[in-house]
CSV table of N, CA and C in Angstrom, one decimal:
chain,number,residue,atom,x,y,z
A,1,MET,N,0.8,-1.2,0.0
A,1,MET,CA,0.0,0.0,0.0
A,1,MET,C,0.9,1.3,0.0
A,2,ILE,N,0.5,2.2,-0.8
A,2,ILE,CA,1.2,3.5,-0.9
A,2,ILE,C,0.9,4.3,0.4
A,3,LYS,N,1.9,4.8,1.1
A,3,LYS,CA,1.7,5.6,2.3
A,3,LYS,C,2.1,7.0,2.2
A,4,ASP,N,2.9,7.3,1.1
A,4,ASP,CA,3.3,8.7,0.9
A,4,ASP,C,2.8,9.2,-0.4
A,5,PHE,N,1.9,10.2,-0.4
A,5,PHE,CA,1.4,10.8,-1.6
A,5,PHE,C,0.8,12.2,-1.3
A,6,ILE,N,0.4,12.9,-2.4
A,6,ILE,CA,-0.3,14.1,-2.3
A,6,ILE,C,-1.6,14.0,-2.9
A,7,ALA,N,-2.7,14.3,-2.2
A,7,ALA,CA,-4.0,14.3,-2.7
A,7,ALA,C,-4.3,15.7,-3.2
A,8,ILE,N,-4.9,15.8,-4.4
A,8,ILE,CA,-5.2,17.1,-5.0
A,8,ILE,C,-6.7,17.1,-5.4
A,9,ASP,N,-7.4,18.1,-5.0
A,9,ASP,CA,-8.8,18.3,-5.3
A,9,ASP,C,-9.0,19.6,-6.0
A,10,PHE,N,-9.7,19.5,-7.2
A,10,PHE,CA,-10.0,20.7,-7.9
A,10,PHE,C,-11.5,20.9,-7.8
A,11,GLU,N,-12.0,22.2,-7.8
A,11,GLU,CA,-13.4,22.6,-8.0
A,11,GLU,C,-13.4,23.4,-9.2
A,12,THR,N,-14.5,23.3,-10.0
A,12,THR,CA,-14.6,24.0,-11.3
A,12,THR,C,-15.8,24.8,-11.3
A,13,ALA,N,-15.8,25.8,-12.2
A,13,ALA,CA,-16.9,26.7,-12.4
A,13,ALA,C,-18.0,26.1,-13.2
A,14,ASN,N,-17.6,25.2,-14.1
A,14,ASN,CA,-18.5,24.5,-15.0
A,14,ASN,C,-17.9,23.2,-15.4
A,15,ASP,N,-18.4,22.6,-16.5
A,15,ASP,CA,-18.0,21.2,-16.9
A,15,ASP,C,-16.6,21.3,-17.6
A,16,ASN,N,-16.1,22.4,-17.9
A,16,ASN,CA,-14.8,22.5,-18.7
A,16,ASN,C,-13.7,22.4,-17.7
A,17,ARG,N,-12.7,21.5,-18.0
A,17,ARG,CA,-11.6,21.3,-17.1
A,17,ARG,C,-10.7,22.5,-16.9
A,18,ILE,N,-10.8,23.5,-17.8
A,18,ILE,CA,-9.9,24.7,-17.6
A,18,ILE,C,-10.6,25.8,-16.7
A,19,SER,N,-11.8,25.4,-16.2
A,19,SER,CA,-12.6,26.4,-15.4
A,19,SER,C,-12.3,26.2,-13.9
A,20,ALA,N,-11.1,25.7,-13.5
A,20,ALA,CA,-10.8,25.5,-12.1
A,20,ALA,C,-11.0,26.8,-11.3
A,21,VAL,N,-11.6,26.8,-10.1
A,21,VAL,CA,-11.8,27.9,-9.3
A,21,VAL,C,-11.1,27.7,-7.9
A,22,SER,N,-10.7,26.4,-7.6
A,22,SER,CA,-10.2,26.1,-6.3
A,22,SER,C,-9.3,24.9,-6.4
A,23,ILE,N,-8.3,24.8,-5.6
A,23,ILE,CA,-7.5,23.6,-5.5
A,23,ILE,C,-7.1,23.4,-4.1
A,24,GLY,N,-7.2,22.2,-3.6
A,24,GLY,CA,-6.7,21.8,-2.3
A,24,GLY,C,-5.6,20.8,-2.4
A,25,VAL,N,-4.6,20.9,-1.6
A,25,VAL,CA,-3.4,20.0,-1.7
A,25,VAL,C,-3.2,19.5,-0.3
A,26,VAL,N,-3.3,18.1,-0.2
A,26,VAL,CA,-3.2,17.5,1.1
A,26,VAL,C,-2.0,16.4,1.1
A,27,PRO,N,-0.9,16.7,1.7
A,27,PRO,CA,0.2,15.7,1.8
A,27,PRO,C,-0.1,14.6,2.8
A,28,VAL,N,0.1,13.4,2.4
A,28,VAL,CA,0.0,12.2,3.3
A,28,VAL,C,1.4,11.6,3.4
A,29,CYS,N,1.9,11.5,4.6
A,29,CYS,CA,3.2,10.9,4.8
A,29,CYS,C,3.1,9.7,5.8
A,30,ASN,N,3.6,8.6,5.4
A,30,ASN,CA,3.5,7.4,6.2
A,30,ASN,C,2.0,7.1,6.6
A,31,GLY,N,1.1,7.4,5.6
A,31,GLY,CA,-0.3,7.1,5.9
A,31,GLY,C,-1.1,8.1,6.7
A,32,GLU,N,-0.4,9.2,7.1
A,32,GLU,CA,-1.0,10.2,8.0
A,32,GLU,C,-1.1,11.5,7.2
A,33,ILE,N,-2.2,12.2,7.4
A,33,ILE,CA,-2.3,13.6,6.8
A,33,ILE,C,-1.4,14.5,7.5
A,34,ASN,N,-0.6,15.3,6.8
A,34,ASN,CA,0.3,16.3,7.4
A,34,ASN,C,-0.5,17.6,7.4
A,35,HIS,N,-1.3,17.9,8.4
A,35,HIS,CA,-2.1,19.0,8.5
A,35,HIS,C,-1.4,20.3,8.4
A,36,ASP,N,-0.2,20.4,8.8
A,36,ASP,CA,0.6,21.7,8.8
A,36,ASP,C,0.9,22.0,7.3
A,37,GLN,N,0.9,21.1,6.4
A,37,GLN,CA,1.3,21.4,5.0
A,37,GLN,C,0.1,21.4,4.1
A,38,CYS,N,-1.1,21.2,4.6
A,38,CYS,CA,-2.3,21.3,3.7
A,38,CYS,C,-2.4,22.7,3.2
A,39,LYS,N,-2.8,22.8,1.9
A,39,LYS,CA,-2.9,24.1,1.3
A,39,LYS,C,-4.3,24.2,0.5
A,40,HIS,N,-4.8,25.4,0.5
A,40,HIS,CA,-6.0,25.7,-0.3
A,40,HIS,C,-5.8,27.0,-1.0
A,41,TYR,N,-6.1,27.0,-2.3
A,41,TYR,CA,-6.0,28.2,-3.1
A,41,TYR,C,-7.2,28.4,-4.0
A,42,TYR,N,-7.6,29.7,-4.1
A,42,TYR,CA,-8.6,30.1,-5.1
A,42,TYR,C,-7.9,30.3,-6.4
A,43,ILE,N,-8.6,30.1,-7.5
A,43,ILE,CA,-8.1,30.3,-8.9
A,43,ILE,C,-9.1,31.1,-9.7
A,44,CYS,N,-8.6,32.1,-10.4
A,44,CYS,CA,-9.5,32.8,-11.3
A,44,CYS,C,-9.6,32.1,-12.6
A,45,PRO,N,-10.8,31.6,-13.0
A,45,PRO,CA,-10.9,30.9,-14.3
A,45,PRO,C,-10.8,31.9,-15.5
A,46,PRO,N,-10.5,31.4,-16.7
A,46,PRO,CA,-10.4,32.3,-17.8
A,46,PRO,C,-11.6,33.1,-18.1
A,47,GLU,N,-12.8,32.7,-17.7
A,47,GLU,CA,-14.0,33.5,-18.0
A,47,GLU,C,-15.0,33.3,-16.9
A,48,ASN,N,-15.9,34.3,-16.7
A,48,ASN,CA,-16.9,34.3,-15.7
A,48,ASN,C,-18.1,33.4,-16.3
A,49,ASN,N,-18.0,32.1,-16.2
A,49,ASN,CA,-19.0,31.2,-16.8
A,49,ASN,C,-19.3,30.1,-15.7
A,50,PHE,N,-20.0,30.5,-14.7
A,50,PHE,CA,-20.3,29.6,-13.6
A,50,PHE,C,-21.6,28.9,-13.8
A,51,ARG,N,-21.6,27.6,-13.7
A,51,ARG,CA,-22.8,26.8,-13.8
A,51,ARG,C,-23.5,26.7,-12.4
A,52,GLU,N,-24.8,26.9,-12.4
A,52,GLU,CA,-25.5,26.9,-11.1
A,52,GLU,C,-25.2,25.6,-10.3
A,53,LEU,N,-25.2,24.4,-10.9
A,53,LEU,CA,-25.0,23.2,-10.3
A,53,LEU,C,-23.6,23.1,-9.5
A,54,HIS,N,-22.6,23.7,-10.2
A,54,HIS,CA,-21.3,23.7,-9.6
A,54,HIS,C,-21.2,24.7,-8.4
A,55,VAL,N,-21.9,25.8,-8.5
A,55,VAL,CA,-21.9,26.8,-7.4
A,55,VAL,C,-22.6,26.1,-6.2
A,56,LYS,N,-23.7,25.4,-6.5
A,56,LYS,CA,-24.5,24.8,-5.4
A,56,LYS,C,-23.6,23.7,-4.7
A,57,THR,N,-22.8,23.0,-5.5
A,57,THR,CA,-21.9,22.0,-5.0
A,57,THR,C,-20.8,22.5,-4.1
A,58,HIS,N,-20.1,23.5,-4.5
A,58,HIS,CA,-18.9,24.0,-3.8
A,58,HIS,C,-19.1,25.4,-3.1
A,59,GLY,N,-20.1,26.1,-3.6
A,59,GLY,CA,-20.4,27.4,-3.0
A,59,GLY,C,-19.4,28.5,-3.4
A,60,ILE,N,-18.6,28.3,-4.4
A,60,ILE,CA,-17.7,29.3,-4.9
A,60,ILE,C,-18.3,30.1,-6.0
A,61,THR,N,-18.2,31.4,-6.0
A,61,THR,CA,-18.8,32.3,-7.0
A,61,THR,C,-17.7,33.1,-7.6
A,62,TRP,N,-18.1,33.8,-8.7
A,62,TRP,CA,-17.2,34.7,-9.4
A,62,TRP,C,-16.6,35.8,-8.4
A,63,ASN,N,-17.4,36.3,-7.5
A,63,ASN,CA,-16.9,37.3,-6.5
A,63,ASN,C,-15.8,36.7,-5.6
A,64,ASP,N,-15.9,35.4,-5.4
A,64,ASP,CA,-14.8,34.8,-4.5
A,64,ASP,C,-13.5,34.7,-5.3
A,65,VAL,N,-13.5,34.6,-6.6
A,65,VAL,CA,-12.3,34.3,-7.3
A,65,VAL,C,-11.8,35.4,-8.3
A,66,LYS,N,-12.6,36.4,-8.5
A,66,LYS,CA,-12.3,37.4,-9.6
A,66,LYS,C,-10.9,38.0,-9.4
A,67,ASP,N,-10.5,38.1,-8.1
A,67,ASP,CA,-9.2,38.8,-7.9
A,67,ASP,C,-8.1,37.8,-7.6
A,68,ALA,N,-8.4,36.5,-7.7
A,68,ALA,CA,-7.4,35.4,-7.5
A,68,ALA,C,-6.5,35.3,-8.7
A,69,PRO,N,-5.4,34.6,-8.5
A,69,PRO,CA,-4.5,34.4,-9.6
A,69,PRO,C,-5.0,33.4,-10.6
A,70,SER,N,-4.6,33.5,-11.9
A,70,SER,CA,-4.9,32.4,-12.8
A,70,SER,C,-4.2,31.1,-12.4
A,71,PHE,N,-4.5,30.0,-13.0
A,71,PHE,CA,-3.8,28.8,-12.7
A,71,PHE,C,-2.3,28.9,-13.0
A,72,LYS,N,-2.0,29.5,-14.2
A,72,LYS,CA,-0.6,29.7,-14.6
A,72,LYS,C,0.1,30.5,-13.5
A,73,GLU,N,-0.5,31.6,-13.1
A,73,GLU,CA,0.2,32.4,-12.1
A,73,GLU,C,0.4,31.7,-10.8
A,74,LEU,N,-0.7,31.0,-10.4
A,74,LEU,CA,-0.6,30.2,-9.1
A,74,LEU,C,0.5,29.1,-9.2
A,75,TRP,N,0.6,28.4,-10.4
A,75,TRP,CA,1.6,27.4,-10.6
A,75,TRP,C,3.0,28.0,-10.4
A,76,GLU,N,3.2,29.1,-11.2
A,76,GLU,CA,4.5,29.7,-11.2
A,76,GLU,C,4.9,30.3,-9.8
A,77,ASN,N,4.0,30.8,-9.1
A,77,ASN,CA,4.3,31.5,-7.8
A,77,ASN,C,4.1,30.7,-6.5
A,78,SER,N,3.4,29.5,-6.6
A,78,SER,CA,3.2,28.7,-5.4
A,78,SER,C,3.2,27.2,-5.6
A,79,LEU,N,2.3,26.8,-6.5
A,79,LEU,CA,2.1,25.3,-6.6
A,79,LEU,C,3.3,24.5,-7.0
A,80,LYS,N,4.1,25.0,-7.9
A,80,LYS,CA,5.2,24.1,-8.3
A,80,LYS,C,6.2,23.9,-7.2
A,81,ASP,N,6.3,24.9,-6.3
A,81,ASP,CA,7.2,24.7,-5.1
A,81,ASP,C,6.5,23.8,-4.1
A,82,VAL,N,5.2,23.9,-3.9
A,82,VAL,CA,4.5,23.1,-3.0
A,82,VAL,C,4.6,21.6,-3.4
A,83,LEU,N,4.4,21.4,-4.7
A,83,LEU,CA,4.4,20.0,-5.2
A,83,LEU,C,5.8,19.4,-5.6
A,84,ASN,N,6.8,20.2,-5.6
A,84,ASN,CA,8.1,19.8,-6.0
A,84,ASN,C,8.6,18.8,-4.9
A,85,GLY,N,9.0,17.6,-5.3
A,85,GLY,CA,9.6,16.7,-4.4
A,85,GLY,C,8.6,15.8,-3.7
């Protein structure tokens, strides 16, 4: 059984994969969640196209993410360092 991994969860604004509005990163070491290293980020999707079903599921709206970084900006400034190694 794999005991060391990183769980990643995306929430999206609609059915399009590039509409990510949120990402959660949860490191698991030796089968235990490393709570001190868990991260959550909002992401501004390429367009304001939120599907009602998605908003009802995760509760994230355009107002929550309009000032957040794009996925590319988030990757370059935070995520690649968090996920490296």
